[in-house]
Amino acid sequence: MKKKRLVVGLSGASGAPLAVELLATLQNMSDWETHLVYTNSFEETLKIETQLTIRELSSKATKVYDINNMGSSISSGTFQTEGMIIVPCSMKTLAGVTYGYSDNLLLRAADVTIKERRKLVLVTRETPLNPIHLKNMLYLAERGIVLLPPMLTYYNNPQSVHEMTRHIISKMLDIFNIQAPDFKRWE
C-alpha cells in the first residue's frame, strides 16, 4: 500500500507543542508520511516552549527539508501530497502565503499546495488580530484555504492542557479524513 504524504510546515509563532503533538500523532499512523520544513524562528520557539531539541522533533517526521533548499521535492507540484498543515502559522508566514511571496521552502511548499488545489490548513497564532491579519485571512478563506486558529473548546470537558492540544490536533487531522484515536466529537 502506498503511503499518503502530508507536508508539515512550522513557523515562528507560539504553539510549538501543537507541532510536537501533530508529528507524534502522525508518526504512529503507518499509512502516512510527514514531510517537514521549519523556519529558524520556529527552532527558537521550540526551545522556549518545550524541552525538545529540533533534532528530537525532526526524528518524528518521515523526511526533513532545509528551509533554503528550493530544489527540494516539496517545492514541486509533481511531488504528490494530500496537502499541507502549517502549525504554528505566524502572521508573517500568513502574509507570505497570501501574497505568494515564496522566499523560502515553507512558503514555496504552501504556494505549490495552493496551485495544485490541495488542502492547506493554517493554524494561525496571534491575538488580538489586527485589520491586516483579518484581511489576509479573509482573502485566503475565500480561496478555500482552511484557517484553524487553535481555539479552546469546552464541550468536551477537557481536564488538561494536553487534552485541549489533542482536540486541536484532532480537528486538524479531521480535515484530511484522518481519525485521531481520542477525538471527542460533539454529540
Short mmCIF file of N, CA and C in Angstrom, two decimals:
data_model
loop_
_atom_site.label_atom_id
_atom_site.label_comp_id
_atom_site.label_asym_id
_atom_site.label_seq_id
_atom_site.Cartn_x
_atom_site.Cartn_y
_atom_site.Cartn_z
N MET A 1 0.84 -1.17 0.00
CA MET A 1 0.00 0.00 0.00
C MET A 1 0.89 1.24 0.00
N LYS A 2 0.59 2.17 -0.89
CA LYS A 2 1.34 3.41 -0.97
C LYS A 2 0.91 4.34 0.15
N LYS A 3 1.90 4.91 0.83
CA LYS A 3 1.61 5.82 1.93
C LYS A 3 1.16 7.19 1.40
N LYS A 4 0.26 7.81 2.14
CA LYS A 4 -0.15 9.18 1.82
C LYS A 4 0.87 10.12 2.43
N ARG A 5 1.05 11.27 1.76
CA ARG A 5 2.04 12.24 2.21
C ARG A 5 1.37 13.52 2.69
N LEU A 6 1.87 14.05 3.79
CA LEU A 6 1.40 15.33 4.30
C LEU A 6 2.63 16.20 4.57
N VAL A 7 2.62 17.41 4.01
CA VAL A 7 3.69 18.37 4.28
C VAL A 7 3.32 19.10 5.57
N VAL A 8 4.27 19.22 6.46
CA VAL A 8 4.07 19.93 7.72
C VAL A 8 5.09 21.06 7.78
N GLY A 9 4.57 22.29 7.84
CA GLY A 9 5.41 23.46 7.95
C GLY A 9 5.29 24.04 9.35
N LEU A 10 6.41 24.48 9.90
CA LEU A 10 6.43 25.04 11.25
C LEU A 10 7.06 26.42 11.18
N SER A 11 6.29 27.45 11.57
CA SER A 11 6.85 28.80 11.57
C SER A 11 6.92 29.34 12.99
N GLY A 12 7.46 30.53 13.15
CA GLY A 12 7.90 31.01 14.45
C GLY A 12 6.90 31.62 15.40
N ALA A 13 5.65 31.31 15.30
CA ALA A 13 4.67 31.81 16.27
C ALA A 13 4.62 30.87 17.46
N SER A 14 4.04 31.34 18.55
CA SER A 14 3.84 30.48 19.71
C SER A 14 2.92 29.32 19.32
N GLY A 15 3.21 28.15 19.84
CA GLY A 15 2.40 26.98 19.53
C GLY A 15 3.23 25.75 19.20
N ALA A 16 4.49 25.75 19.59
CA ALA A 16 5.34 24.58 19.31
C ALA A 16 4.76 23.28 19.85
N PRO A 17 4.10 23.26 21.03
CA PRO A 17 3.51 21.99 21.49
C PRO A 17 2.49 21.41 20.50
N LEU A 18 1.81 22.26 19.76
CA LEU A 18 0.87 21.76 18.74
C LEU A 18 1.63 21.00 17.65
N ALA A 19 2.76 21.56 17.22
CA ALA A 19 3.58 20.91 16.20
C ALA A 19 4.11 19.57 16.70
N VAL A 20 4.58 19.56 17.93
CA VAL A 20 5.11 18.33 18.53
C VAL A 20 4.03 17.25 18.55
N GLU A 21 2.85 17.61 19.02
CA GLU A 21 1.76 16.64 19.13
C GLU A 21 1.28 16.16 17.76
N LEU A 22 1.23 17.06 16.78
CA LEU A 22 0.83 16.66 15.43
C LEU A 22 1.80 15.63 14.87
N LEU A 23 3.09 15.92 14.94
CA LEU A 23 4.09 14.99 14.40
C LEU A 23 4.09 13.67 15.15
N ALA A 24 3.92 13.70 16.46
CA ALA A 24 3.88 12.47 17.25
C ALA A 24 2.68 11.62 16.87
N THR A 25 1.54 12.27 16.64
CA THR A 25 0.33 11.54 16.26
C THR A 25 0.49 10.89 14.89
N LEU A 26 1.00 11.65 13.93
CA LEU A 26 1.18 11.11 12.57
C LEU A 26 2.26 10.04 12.51
N GLN A 27 3.24 10.14 13.39
CA GLN A 27 4.31 9.13 13.43
C GLN A 27 3.74 7.75 13.74
N ASN A 28 2.65 7.71 14.47
CA ASN A 28 2.03 6.44 14.85
C ASN A 28 1.02 5.93 13.83
N MET A 29 0.90 6.60 12.70
CA MET A 29 -0.04 6.19 11.66
C MET A 29 0.77 5.63 10.49
N SER A 30 0.74 4.33 10.35
CA SER A 30 1.62 3.64 9.40
C SER A 30 1.31 3.94 7.94
N ASP A 31 0.16 4.49 7.66
CA ASP A 31 -0.19 4.76 6.26
C ASP A 31 0.07 6.21 5.85
N TRP A 32 0.77 6.96 6.68
CA TRP A 32 1.07 8.37 6.39
C TRP A 32 2.57 8.65 6.51
N GLU A 33 3.06 9.51 5.61
CA GLU A 33 4.41 10.07 5.69
C GLU A 33 4.27 11.55 6.02
N THR A 34 5.21 12.07 6.80
CA THR A 34 5.25 13.51 7.07
C THR A 34 6.52 14.10 6.48
N HIS A 35 6.36 15.19 5.75
CA HIS A 35 7.47 15.89 5.10
C HIS A 35 7.58 17.26 5.75
N LEU A 36 8.61 17.43 6.57
CA LEU A 36 8.73 18.55 7.49
C LEU A 36 9.68 19.63 6.98
N VAL A 37 9.24 20.88 7.12
CA VAL A 37 10.10 22.04 6.87
C VAL A 37 9.78 23.06 7.96
N TYR A 38 10.81 23.68 8.51
CA TYR A 38 10.60 24.62 9.60
C TYR A 38 11.50 25.84 9.43
N THR A 39 11.05 26.96 9.99
CA THR A 39 11.82 28.19 9.93
C THR A 39 12.79 28.27 11.11
N ASN A 40 13.78 29.17 10.99
CA ASN A 40 14.71 29.40 12.09
C ASN A 40 13.96 29.93 13.30
N SER A 41 12.95 30.74 13.07
CA SER A 41 12.15 31.28 14.18
C SER A 41 11.43 30.17 14.93
N PHE A 42 10.97 29.14 14.20
CA PHE A 42 10.33 28.03 14.89
C PHE A 42 11.31 27.34 15.82
N GLU A 43 12.53 27.16 15.35
CA GLU A 43 13.54 26.49 16.18
C GLU A 43 13.74 27.23 17.50
N GLU A 44 13.72 28.56 17.45
CA GLU A 44 13.82 29.36 18.68
C GLU A 44 12.59 29.17 19.56
N THR A 45 11.40 29.16 18.95
CA THR A 45 10.17 28.96 19.70
C THR A 45 10.15 27.59 20.36
N LEU A 46 10.61 26.58 19.66
CA LEU A 46 10.66 25.22 20.21
C LEU A 46 11.50 25.19 21.50
N LYS A 47 12.63 25.89 21.49
CA LYS A 47 13.49 25.95 22.69
C LYS A 47 12.76 26.59 23.87
N ILE A 48 11.99 27.61 23.59
CA ILE A 48 11.30 28.36 24.65
C ILE A 48 10.11 27.56 25.21
N GLU A 49 9.38 26.89 24.33
CA GLU A 49 8.09 26.31 24.72
C GLU A 49 8.12 24.81 25.05
N THR A 50 9.21 24.14 24.74
CA THR A 50 9.27 22.70 25.02
C THR A 50 10.65 22.32 25.55
N GLN A 51 10.79 21.09 25.91
CA GLN A 51 12.08 20.55 26.36
C GLN A 51 12.78 19.80 25.22
N LEU A 52 12.20 19.82 24.02
CA LEU A 52 12.76 19.08 22.89
C LEU A 52 13.78 19.90 22.12
N THR A 53 14.73 19.20 21.53
CA THR A 53 15.63 19.84 20.57
C THR A 53 15.00 19.70 19.19
N ILE A 54 15.47 20.48 18.25
CA ILE A 54 14.95 20.38 16.88
C ILE A 54 15.29 19.00 16.30
N ARG A 55 16.40 18.44 16.70
CA ARG A 55 16.77 17.10 16.23
C ARG A 55 15.77 16.05 16.73
N GLU A 56 15.39 16.15 18.01
CA GLU A 56 14.41 15.22 18.57
C GLU A 56 13.06 15.36 17.87
N LEU A 57 12.64 16.59 17.64
CA LEU A 57 11.38 16.81 16.94
C LEU A 57 11.45 16.29 15.51
N SER A 58 12.54 16.56 14.83
CA SER A 58 12.71 16.13 13.45
C SER A 58 12.66 14.61 13.30
N SER A 59 13.06 13.90 14.34
CA SER A 59 13.04 12.43 14.29
C SER A 59 11.62 11.88 14.21
N LYS A 60 10.63 12.71 14.50
CA LYS A 60 9.23 12.29 14.42
C LYS A 60 8.68 12.38 12.98
N ALA A 61 9.42 13.03 12.09
CA ALA A 61 9.00 13.20 10.70
C ALA A 61 9.62 12.12 9.82
N THR A 62 8.95 11.83 8.72
CA THR A 62 9.48 10.87 7.76
C THR A 62 10.70 11.45 7.06
N LYS A 63 10.59 12.72 6.66
CA LYS A 63 11.69 13.39 5.97
C LYS A 63 11.68 14.86 6.37
N VAL A 64 12.88 15.42 6.52
CA VAL A 64 13.04 16.83 6.90
C VAL A 64 13.78 17.55 5.78
N TYR A 65 13.32 18.76 5.48
CA TYR A 65 13.89 19.55 4.39
C TYR A 65 14.52 20.83 4.93
N ASP A 66 15.58 21.26 4.28
CA ASP A 66 16.24 22.52 4.59
C ASP A 66 15.39 23.68 4.07
N ILE A 67 15.10 24.63 4.91
CA ILE A 67 14.26 25.78 4.57
C ILE A 67 14.78 26.55 3.36
N ASN A 68 16.08 26.47 3.10
CA ASN A 68 16.69 27.23 1.99
C ASN A 68 16.84 26.43 0.70
N ASN A 69 16.51 25.15 0.73
CA ASN A 69 16.70 24.31 -0.46
C ASN A 69 15.44 24.34 -1.32
N MET A 70 15.40 25.31 -2.21
CA MET A 70 14.23 25.49 -3.07
C MET A 70 14.09 24.40 -4.14
N GLY A 71 15.09 23.54 -4.25
CA GLY A 71 15.02 22.43 -5.20
C GLY A 71 14.49 21.15 -4.58
N SER A 72 14.04 21.21 -3.34
CA SER A 72 13.51 20.02 -2.66
C SER A 72 12.24 19.52 -3.32
N SER A 73 11.94 18.27 -3.12
CA SER A 73 10.77 17.65 -3.75
C SER A 73 9.47 18.37 -3.42
N ILE A 74 9.32 18.89 -2.18
CA ILE A 74 8.06 19.53 -1.80
C ILE A 74 7.86 20.89 -2.48
N SER A 75 8.86 21.34 -3.24
CA SER A 75 8.71 22.59 -3.98
C SER A 75 8.10 22.37 -5.36
N SER A 76 7.78 21.12 -5.67
CA SER A 76 7.24 20.80 -6.99
C SER A 76 5.85 20.20 -6.90
N GLY A 77 4.99 20.61 -7.80
CA GLY A 77 3.64 20.07 -7.86
C GLY A 77 3.61 18.61 -8.28
N THR A 78 4.67 18.13 -8.90
CA THR A 78 4.69 16.73 -9.31
C THR A 78 4.95 15.79 -8.13
N PHE A 79 5.39 16.34 -7.01
CA PHE A 79 5.54 15.55 -5.80
C PHE A 79 4.17 15.50 -5.15
N GLN A 80 3.53 14.36 -5.24
CA GLN A 80 2.13 14.25 -4.82
C GLN A 80 2.00 14.16 -3.30
N THR A 81 1.11 15.01 -2.78
CA THR A 81 0.79 15.01 -1.35
C THR A 81 -0.72 15.16 -1.20
N GLU A 82 -1.19 14.93 0.00
CA GLU A 82 -2.60 15.17 0.31
C GLU A 82 -2.82 16.64 0.66
N GLY A 83 -1.73 17.35 0.93
CA GLY A 83 -1.82 18.76 1.28
C GLY A 83 -0.78 19.13 2.30
N MET A 84 -1.08 20.21 3.04
CA MET A 84 -0.10 20.79 3.95
C MET A 84 -0.79 21.41 5.15
N ILE A 85 -0.13 21.29 6.31
CA ILE A 85 -0.54 21.99 7.52
C ILE A 85 0.64 22.84 7.97
N ILE A 86 0.36 24.12 8.24
CA ILE A 86 1.38 24.98 8.84
C ILE A 86 0.94 25.25 10.27
N VAL A 87 1.74 24.72 11.22
CA VAL A 87 1.39 24.81 12.63
C VAL A 87 2.65 24.97 13.48
N PRO A 88 2.83 26.02 14.19
CA PRO A 88 2.01 27.22 14.15
C PRO A 88 2.28 28.03 12.90
N CYS A 89 1.32 28.87 12.56
CA CYS A 89 1.46 29.74 11.40
C CYS A 89 1.51 31.18 11.90
N SER A 90 2.67 31.79 11.78
CA SER A 90 2.84 33.18 12.20
C SER A 90 2.12 34.11 11.22
N MET A 91 1.91 35.32 11.65
CA MET A 91 1.28 36.31 10.76
C MET A 91 2.21 36.66 9.61
N LYS A 92 3.52 36.57 9.83
CA LYS A 92 4.48 36.77 8.74
C LYS A 92 4.31 35.69 7.67
N THR A 93 4.20 34.44 8.12
CA THR A 93 4.00 33.34 7.18
C THR A 93 2.64 33.47 6.49
N LEU A 94 1.62 33.84 7.24
CA LEU A 94 0.29 34.07 6.65
C LEU A 94 0.38 35.10 5.53
N ALA A 95 1.09 36.20 5.77
CA ALA A 95 1.24 37.24 4.75
C ALA A 95 1.99 36.70 3.53
N GLY A 96 3.03 35.91 3.76
CA GLY A 96 3.77 35.32 2.65
C GLY A 96 2.90 34.41 1.81
N VAL A 97 2.07 33.60 2.45
CA VAL A 97 1.15 32.71 1.73
C VAL A 97 0.12 33.54 0.96
N THR A 98 -0.42 34.57 1.61
CA THR A 98 -1.45 35.41 0.99
C THR A 98 -0.96 36.03 -0.31
N TYR A 99 0.26 36.52 -0.30
CA TYR A 99 0.77 37.27 -1.45
C TYR A 99 1.71 36.46 -2.33
N GLY A 100 1.82 35.16 -2.09
CA GLY A 100 2.65 34.32 -2.93
C GLY A 100 4.12 34.67 -2.85
N TYR A 101 4.56 35.19 -1.70
CA TYR A 101 5.94 35.59 -1.51
C TYR A 101 6.74 34.38 -1.02
N SER A 102 7.19 33.59 -1.96
CA SER A 102 7.82 32.30 -1.65
C SER A 102 9.33 32.42 -1.56
N ASP A 103 9.82 33.10 -0.53
CA ASP A 103 11.26 33.30 -0.40
C ASP A 103 11.96 32.21 0.41
N ASN A 104 11.22 31.18 0.82
CA ASN A 104 11.83 30.03 1.48
C ASN A 104 11.01 28.79 1.13
N LEU A 105 11.50 27.63 1.50
CA LEU A 105 10.86 26.38 1.11
C LEU A 105 9.49 26.20 1.74
N LEU A 106 9.30 26.66 2.97
CA LEU A 106 7.99 26.53 3.61
C LEU A 106 6.94 27.29 2.79
N LEU A 107 7.25 28.53 2.43
CA LEU A 107 6.30 29.33 1.65
C LEU A 107 6.12 28.77 0.24
N ARG A 108 7.20 28.25 -0.35
CA ARG A 108 7.09 27.65 -1.69
C ARG A 108 6.19 26.41 -1.64
N ALA A 109 6.35 25.59 -0.60
CA ALA A 109 5.51 24.38 -0.47
C ALA A 109 4.04 24.78 -0.32
N ALA A 110 3.77 25.84 0.43
CA ALA A 110 2.39 26.32 0.57
C ALA A 110 1.87 26.82 -0.78
N ASP A 111 2.69 27.53 -1.51
CA ASP A 111 2.31 28.04 -2.83
C ASP A 111 1.98 26.88 -3.77
N VAL A 112 2.80 25.84 -3.74
CA VAL A 112 2.55 24.64 -4.56
C VAL A 112 1.24 23.98 -4.14
N THR A 113 1.00 23.89 -2.86
CA THR A 113 -0.23 23.28 -2.35
C THR A 113 -1.44 24.02 -2.90
N ILE A 114 -1.38 25.34 -2.91
CA ILE A 114 -2.48 26.15 -3.44
C ILE A 114 -2.62 25.96 -4.94
N LYS A 115 -1.52 26.04 -5.67
CA LYS A 115 -1.62 25.95 -7.14
C LYS A 115 -2.08 24.58 -7.60
N GLU A 116 -1.78 23.55 -6.82
CA GLU A 116 -2.23 22.20 -7.16
C GLU A 116 -3.62 21.89 -6.60
N ARG A 117 -4.22 22.88 -5.96
CA ARG A 117 -5.56 22.77 -5.38
C ARG A 117 -5.68 21.63 -4.37
N ARG A 118 -4.64 21.54 -3.55
CA ARG A 118 -4.64 20.58 -2.46
C ARG A 118 -5.05 21.30 -1.18
N LYS A 119 -5.37 20.54 -0.17
CA LYS A 119 -5.80 21.13 1.10
C LYS A 119 -4.62 21.81 1.79
N LEU A 120 -4.88 23.04 2.24
CA LEU A 120 -3.89 23.79 3.02
C LEU A 120 -4.57 24.26 4.30
N VAL A 121 -3.99 23.91 5.44
CA VAL A 121 -4.52 24.28 6.75
C VAL A 121 -3.48 25.18 7.43
N LEU A 122 -3.93 26.37 7.83
CA LEU A 122 -3.06 27.30 8.54
C LEU A 122 -3.55 27.43 9.98
N VAL A 123 -2.73 26.99 10.91
CA VAL A 123 -3.06 27.06 12.33
C VAL A 123 -2.46 28.38 12.83
N THR A 124 -3.22 29.44 12.60
CA THR A 124 -2.73 30.80 12.83
C THR A 124 -2.68 31.14 14.30
N ARG A 125 -1.60 31.82 14.67
CA ARG A 125 -1.36 32.16 16.07
C ARG A 125 -1.08 33.66 16.20
N GLU A 126 -2.02 34.37 16.76
CA GLU A 126 -1.86 35.79 17.10
C GLU A 126 -3.12 36.25 17.78
N THR A 127 -2.97 37.10 18.74
CA THR A 127 -4.15 37.68 19.38
C THR A 127 -3.74 38.95 20.12
N PRO A 128 -4.49 40.00 20.03
CA PRO A 128 -5.65 40.14 19.16
C PRO A 128 -5.22 40.29 17.70
N LEU A 129 -6.18 40.09 16.82
CA LEU A 129 -5.93 40.22 15.39
C LEU A 129 -6.11 41.67 14.97
N ASN A 130 -5.24 42.14 14.08
CA ASN A 130 -5.42 43.48 13.55
C ASN A 130 -6.09 43.41 12.18
N PRO A 131 -6.50 44.53 11.62
CA PRO A 131 -7.21 44.51 10.33
C PRO A 131 -6.40 43.87 9.19
N ILE A 132 -5.08 44.00 9.22
CA ILE A 132 -4.25 43.38 8.17
C ILE A 132 -4.33 41.87 8.29
N HIS A 133 -4.22 41.33 9.50
CA HIS A 133 -4.35 39.88 9.70
C HIS A 133 -5.70 39.38 9.19
N LEU A 134 -6.75 40.09 9.57
CA LEU A 134 -8.10 39.68 9.18
C LEU A 134 -8.28 39.73 7.67
N LYS A 135 -7.75 40.77 7.03
CA LYS A 135 -7.85 40.88 5.57
C LYS A 135 -7.13 39.72 4.89
N ASN A 136 -5.93 39.39 5.38
CA ASN A 136 -5.18 38.27 4.81
C ASN A 136 -5.93 36.95 5.01
N MET A 137 -6.50 36.77 6.20
CA MET A 137 -7.26 35.55 6.48
C MET A 137 -8.49 35.45 5.58
N LEU A 138 -9.21 36.53 5.43
CA LEU A 138 -10.40 36.53 4.57
C LEU A 138 -10.02 36.19 3.14
N TYR A 139 -8.96 36.81 2.65
CA TYR A 139 -8.50 36.56 1.28
C TYR A 139 -8.24 35.06 1.07
N LEU A 140 -7.53 34.44 2.01
CA LEU A 140 -7.22 33.02 1.87
C LEU A 140 -8.46 32.14 2.05
N ALA A 141 -9.30 32.48 3.01
CA ALA A 141 -10.52 31.69 3.24
C ALA A 141 -11.41 31.71 2.00
N GLU A 142 -11.48 32.84 1.32
CA GLU A 142 -12.29 32.93 0.10
C GLU A 142 -11.71 32.08 -1.02
N ARG A 143 -10.50 31.64 -0.90
CA ARG A 143 -9.86 30.79 -1.90
C ARG A 143 -9.77 29.33 -1.45
N GLY A 144 -10.45 29.00 -0.37
CA GLY A 144 -10.54 27.61 0.06
C GLY A 144 -9.48 27.16 1.05
N ILE A 145 -8.64 28.07 1.48
CA ILE A 145 -7.64 27.71 2.49
C ILE A 145 -8.35 27.59 3.84
N VAL A 146 -8.01 26.57 4.61
CA VAL A 146 -8.63 26.38 5.92
C VAL A 146 -7.81 27.12 6.96
N LEU A 147 -8.46 28.03 7.67
CA LEU A 147 -7.83 28.75 8.78
C LEU A 147 -8.34 28.12 10.06
N LEU A 148 -7.42 27.60 10.85
CA LEU A 148 -7.80 26.86 12.04
C LEU A 148 -7.02 27.40 13.25
N PRO A 149 -7.40 28.59 13.73
CA PRO A 149 -6.75 29.07 14.95
C PRO A 149 -7.03 28.08 16.08
N PRO A 150 -6.05 27.79 16.90
CA PRO A 150 -6.25 26.79 17.95
C PRO A 150 -7.11 27.32 19.10
N MET A 151 -8.40 27.42 18.82
CA MET A 151 -9.36 27.92 19.80
C MET A 151 -9.70 26.82 20.81
N LEU A 152 -9.79 27.20 22.04
CA LEU A 152 -10.15 26.25 23.09
C LEU A 152 -11.62 25.87 22.97
N THR A 153 -11.90 24.60 23.23
CA THR A 153 -13.29 24.15 23.29
C THR A 153 -13.53 23.57 24.68
N TYR A 154 -14.74 23.70 25.12
CA TYR A 154 -15.07 23.24 26.47
C TYR A 154 -16.16 22.17 26.48
N TYR A 155 -16.86 21.97 25.36
CA TYR A 155 -17.94 20.99 25.33
C TYR A 155 -17.44 19.58 25.57
N ASN A 156 -16.16 19.34 25.33
CA ASN A 156 -15.60 18.01 25.55
C ASN A 156 -15.02 17.86 26.96
N ASN A 157 -15.26 18.86 27.82
CA ASN A 157 -14.82 18.84 29.22
C ASN A 157 -13.36 18.45 29.39
N PRO A 158 -12.44 19.22 28.79
CA PRO A 158 -11.02 18.88 28.91
C PRO A 158 -10.54 18.99 30.34
N GLN A 159 -9.68 18.07 30.73
CA GLN A 159 -9.15 18.03 32.09
C GLN A 159 -7.71 18.53 32.17
N SER A 160 -7.13 18.84 31.00
CA SER A 160 -5.73 19.28 31.00
C SER A 160 -5.44 20.05 29.71
N VAL A 161 -4.32 20.75 29.72
CA VAL A 161 -3.86 21.44 28.51
C VAL A 161 -3.57 20.41 27.43
N HIS A 162 -3.04 19.27 27.82
CA HIS A 162 -2.76 18.21 26.84
C HIS A 162 -4.05 17.77 26.13
N GLU A 163 -5.13 17.62 26.86
CA GLU A 163 -6.41 17.25 26.23
C GLU A 163 -6.88 18.33 25.27
N MET A 164 -6.68 19.59 25.62
CA MET A 164 -7.05 20.69 24.73
C MET A 164 -6.19 20.65 23.46
N THR A 165 -4.91 20.39 23.63
CA THR A 165 -4.00 20.27 22.50
C THR A 165 -4.42 19.11 21.60
N ARG A 166 -4.72 17.98 22.19
CA ARG A 166 -5.15 16.80 21.41
C ARG A 166 -6.41 17.10 20.60
N HIS A 167 -7.32 17.86 21.19
CA HIS A 167 -8.56 18.20 20.48
C HIS A 167 -8.26 19.04 19.23
N ILE A 168 -7.37 20.00 19.36
CA ILE A 168 -7.00 20.84 18.21
C ILE A 168 -6.31 19.99 17.14
N ILE A 169 -5.42 19.09 17.55
CA ILE A 169 -4.75 18.19 16.60
C ILE A 169 -5.78 17.34 15.88
N SER A 170 -6.75 16.83 16.61
CA SER A 170 -7.81 16.01 16.00
C SER A 170 -8.58 16.80 14.95
N LYS A 171 -8.84 18.07 15.23
CA LYS A 171 -9.56 18.91 14.26
C LYS A 171 -8.72 19.14 13.00
N MET A 172 -7.41 19.32 13.17
CA MET A 172 -6.52 19.47 12.01
C MET A 172 -6.56 18.22 11.14
N LEU A 173 -6.40 17.08 11.79
CA LEU A 173 -6.35 15.81 11.06
C LEU A 173 -7.69 15.48 10.41
N ASP A 174 -8.76 15.88 11.04
CA ASP A 174 -10.10 15.61 10.50
C ASP A 174 -10.27 16.21 9.10
N ILE A 175 -9.62 17.31 8.83
CA ILE A 175 -9.71 17.95 7.52
C ILE A 175 -9.16 17.03 6.43
N PHE A 176 -8.21 16.18 6.81
CA PHE A 176 -7.60 15.24 5.87
C PHE A 176 -8.21 13.84 6.00
N ASN A 177 -9.36 13.76 6.66
CA ASN A 177 -10.05 12.48 6.90
C ASN A 177 -9.19 11.48 7.67
N ILE A 178 -8.38 12.00 8.58
CA ILE A 178 -7.58 11.17 9.45
C ILE A 178 -8.26 11.17 10.82
N GLN A 179 -8.64 10.00 11.27
CA GLN A 179 -9.34 9.88 12.55
C GLN A 179 -8.32 9.75 13.67
N ALA A 180 -8.22 10.79 14.49
CA ALA A 180 -7.35 10.71 15.67
C ALA A 180 -8.01 9.75 16.67
N PRO A 181 -7.20 8.96 17.37
CA PRO A 181 -7.77 7.93 18.22
C PRO A 181 -8.67 8.41 19.37
N ASP A 182 -8.44 9.61 19.84
CA ASP A 182 -9.21 10.06 21.02
C ASP A 182 -10.05 11.31 20.75
N PHE A 183 -10.44 11.50 19.50
CA PHE A 183 -11.21 12.70 19.14
C PHE A 183 -12.62 12.61 19.68
N LYS A 184 -12.98 13.59 20.50
CA LYS A 184 -14.33 13.65 21.06
C LYS A 184 -15.15 14.63 20.24
N ARG A 185 -16.08 14.10 19.47
CA ARG A 185 -16.93 14.93 18.63
C ARG A 185 -18.15 15.40 19.42
N TRP A 186 -18.75 16.47 18.94
CA TRP A 186 -19.99 16.97 19.53
C TRP A 186 -21.07 15.95 19.26
N GLU A 187 -21.78 15.56 20.27
CA GLU A 187 -22.87 14.56 20.12
C GLU A 187 -24.20 15.25 20.29
#
